[in-house]
Amino acid sequence: MITLYWCPQTRSQRIAWLLEETGLDYERCKVDVRVPETLPAEFRAASPMGKVPALRDGDTTVWDSAAICAYIADHYPETGLAPKPAHPDRARFLQWLIFTPSVIEPAVSERVWGWTPSPERNAWGDFDKMIAAFETGLGDRPWIMGNAFSAADIMLGSSAVFLRQFAILPDSAVLNAYADRCEARPAFRRALAFEEAG
Ligand SMILES: N[C@@H](CCC(=O)N[C@@H](CS)C(=O)NCC(=O)O)C(=O)O
């Protein structure tokens, strides 16, 4: 059985969305990362930094949302959420799967915390370069890999939705339409509903 360790209003919403997309059987274990002394030992064992999301699948544990997306897509290939390792599209998939933690999230911190941009020195470029790359990457594709929705869209789509919620998504037709498409997916809505139910 797969167990998702989650906490409301955190990045664990992404993995609820991922799991709802897969149709796999899973259970949810709610933890309160804001009150560390309440965290159960089984969660701490799965997530050494005490962060959500984290996942247990039998004897396997994995934490960090991008790693969880890669694990589920590869371990359950029947879910069709990633090109196979030898497929020519695999490199593109990996690059966009990692774009959220490696580029979007630090670029958002730069913008929100008012860090001085330094695109040549900073690994994430800067906020404006991040947005330009995201827009160009999507282009006129419905999903980052083209017509097929993939686990990379979980990471990118949750980021686009987050940027819009926090009013830092620029006036971009491409990114707004992408966020709309993500929010309209039944699995996204189910994941949101369970989050709201608590
Ligand atoms: N890179 C991680 C970030 C996880 C993360 O920072 N989670 C936050 C909630 S959104 C958390 O658990 N914070 C509690 C803490 O660090 O104590 C991922 O994408 O899963």
XYZ file of C-alpha atoms and ligand atoms in Angstrom:
218
model
C 0.000 0.000 0.000
C 1.181 3.519 -0.827
C 0.983 6.068 2.014
C 1.100 9.795 1.323
C 2.218 11.924 4.259
C 0.575 15.275 3.783
C -0.272 18.554 5.477
C -2.878 21.088 4.297
C -1.727 24.042 2.179
C 1.681 22.665 1.351
C 3.451 21.101 -1.597
C 1.859 17.774 -0.646
C -1.180 18.890 -2.659
C 0.929 18.150 -5.757
C 1.377 14.538 -4.795
C -2.287 14.117 -3.952
C -2.910 15.357 -7.506
C -0.290 12.942 -8.894
C -1.800 9.968 -7.089
C -5.310 10.920 -8.150
C -4.073 10.999 -11.770
C -2.666 7.461 -11.455
C -5.744 5.655 -10.181
C -3.443 3.735 -7.790
C -4.758 2.709 -4.427
C -3.222 4.835 -1.655
C -3.881 6.043 1.857
C -3.289 9.449 3.331
C -1.579 10.162 6.618
C -2.050 13.746 7.759
C 0.869 15.247 9.702
C 1.285 18.742 11.058
C 4.713 19.930 9.968
C 4.013 23.227 11.729
C 4.069 21.426 15.110
C 7.212 19.270 14.836
C 6.793 17.602 18.250
C 3.582 15.949 16.978
C 5.259 14.247 14.001
C 5.015 10.438 14.160
C 8.171 8.338 13.994
C 7.037 6.577 10.809
C 6.832 9.967 9.070
C 10.231 11.068 10.399
C 11.690 7.821 9.067
C 10.242 8.572 5.622
C 11.219 12.245 5.622
C 14.444 12.973 7.519
C 14.032 16.754 7.141
C 10.479 16.550 8.468
C 9.081 17.938 5.218
C 5.987 17.070 3.224
C 5.242 15.558 0.830
C 6.744 12.172 1.654
C 5.701 8.735 0.503
C 5.977 5.176 1.724
C 5.444 2.299 -0.697
C 6.055 -1.000 1.075
C 9.691 -0.877 2.201
C 10.479 2.113 -0.018
C 10.364 5.678 1.256
C 10.867 8.800 -0.836
C 10.556 12.503 -0.110
C 10.707 15.638 -2.263
C 7.886 16.170 -4.715
C 9.946 15.882 -7.921
C 11.563 12.663 -6.686
C 8.144 11.274 -5.770
C 6.823 12.120 -9.253
C 9.775 10.323 -10.870
C 9.434 7.325 -8.545
C 5.718 6.830 -9.158
C 5.965 7.368 -12.924
C 8.850 4.896 -13.258
C 7.740 2.319 -10.717
C 4.212 2.209 -12.110
C 4.803 2.611 -15.867
C 1.230 1.537 -16.571
C 0.167 4.984 -15.312
C 1.660 6.461 -18.492
C 3.036 9.512 -16.687
C 6.579 9.480 -18.109
C 8.417 8.447 -21.270
C 10.401 5.250 -20.677
C 14.120 5.716 -19.820
C 15.330 4.870 -23.345
C 12.676 6.953 -25.113
C 13.926 9.987 -27.087
C 11.550 12.246 -25.090
C 13.043 11.172 -21.763
C 15.598 14.004 -21.615
C 12.935 16.643 -22.159
C 10.750 15.031 -19.498
C 13.564 15.024 -16.909
C 14.578 18.567 -17.663
C 11.049 19.916 -17.119
C 10.377 17.642 -14.147
C 13.317 19.268 -12.350
C 12.619 22.834 -13.543
C 10.318 23.541 -10.584
C 12.791 22.846 -7.728
C 15.895 23.946 -9.640
C 14.599 27.130 -11.280
C 10.999 28.130 -10.486
C 11.133 27.869 -6.702
C 14.387 29.784 -6.163
C 13.257 32.382 -8.732
C 10.005 32.821 -6.795
C 12.013 33.338 -3.587
C 14.094 35.960 -5.397
C 10.932 37.843 -6.397
C 9.027 37.442 -3.126
C 11.961 38.268 -0.825
C 13.340 41.028 -3.018
C 16.764 39.464 -3.623
C 18.875 41.378 -6.121
C 18.713 39.476 -9.430
C 22.037 38.155 -10.677
C 21.144 35.914 -13.628
C 24.696 34.962 -14.560
C 25.665 34.011 -11.021
C 22.487 32.412 -9.770
C 21.728 28.837 -10.836
C 18.090 29.758 -11.480
C 18.876 32.733 -13.722
C 16.301 35.222 -12.497
C 12.532 35.486 -12.216
C 12.008 37.025 -15.668
C 14.277 34.484 -17.382
C 12.436 31.687 -15.578
C 9.073 32.944 -16.862
C 10.426 33.335 -20.414
C 11.839 29.792 -20.407
C 8.599 28.367 -18.990
C 6.511 30.139 -21.658
C 8.817 29.101 -24.492
C 8.974 25.535 -23.216
C 5.216 25.236 -23.330
C 4.726 27.206 -26.560
C 1.469 26.075 -28.093
C 1.542 22.612 -26.488
C -1.307 21.760 -24.138
C 1.154 19.923 -21.848
C 4.900 20.170 -21.505
C 5.468 16.909 -23.434
C 2.911 17.790 -26.118
C -0.473 16.116 -26.174
C 0.346 13.672 -23.385
C -0.064 14.824 -19.779
C 2.946 13.679 -17.702
C 4.322 13.835 -14.165
C 6.326 16.898 -15.264
C 2.980 18.722 -15.611
C 2.256 17.976 -11.951
C 5.354 19.931 -10.962
C 4.993 22.710 -13.535
C 1.220 22.961 -13.326
C 1.187 23.199 -9.534
C 3.808 25.945 -9.858
C 1.751 27.910 -12.405
C -1.341 27.622 -10.192
C 0.697 28.712 -7.138
C 2.187 31.709 -8.972
C -1.300 32.787 -9.971
C -2.720 32.330 -6.458
C 0.041 34.517 -5.071
C -0.473 37.123 -7.822
C 3.067 36.860 -9.195
C 2.179 35.125 -12.453
C 2.779 37.731 -15.162
C 0.063 38.557 -17.657
C 0.977 35.574 -19.828
C -1.700 34.021 -22.042
C 0.348 30.809 -22.333
C 0.887 30.322 -18.592
C -2.618 31.383 -17.593
C -4.180 28.977 -20.084
C -1.889 26.222 -18.778
C -2.915 26.934 -15.163
C -6.575 26.829 -16.292
C -6.068 23.446 -17.984
C -4.421 22.023 -14.860
C -7.145 23.305 -12.541
C -9.816 21.812 -14.809
C -8.458 18.269 -14.533
C -10.761 16.028 -12.480
C -7.776 14.605 -10.547
C -6.649 18.122 -9.597
C -10.131 18.913 -8.330
C -10.339 15.673 -6.346
C -6.983 16.401 -4.704
C -8.206 19.883 -3.786
C -11.453 18.494 -2.392
C -9.683 16.065 -0.083
C -7.403 18.875 1.076
C -10.427 21.025 1.869
C -12.096 18.118 3.685
C -8.980 17.904 5.890
N 11.713 20.345 -2.192
C 10.664 19.859 -1.327
C 10.179 20.981 -0.442
C 9.274 20.465 0.658
C 8.915 21.538 1.655
O 9.659 22.523 1.862
N 7.766 21.339 2.289
C 7.317 22.282 3.286
C 5.803 22.516 3.107
S 5.414 23.177 1.511
C 7.521 21.698 4.669
O 7.307 20.529 4.877
N 7.902 22.540 5.624
C 8.015 22.157 6.997
C 9.423 22.175 7.520
O 10.363 22.361 6.747
O 9.593 21.994 8.716
C 9.530 19.288 -2.171
O 9.288 19.759 -3.289
O 8.869 18.346 -1.729
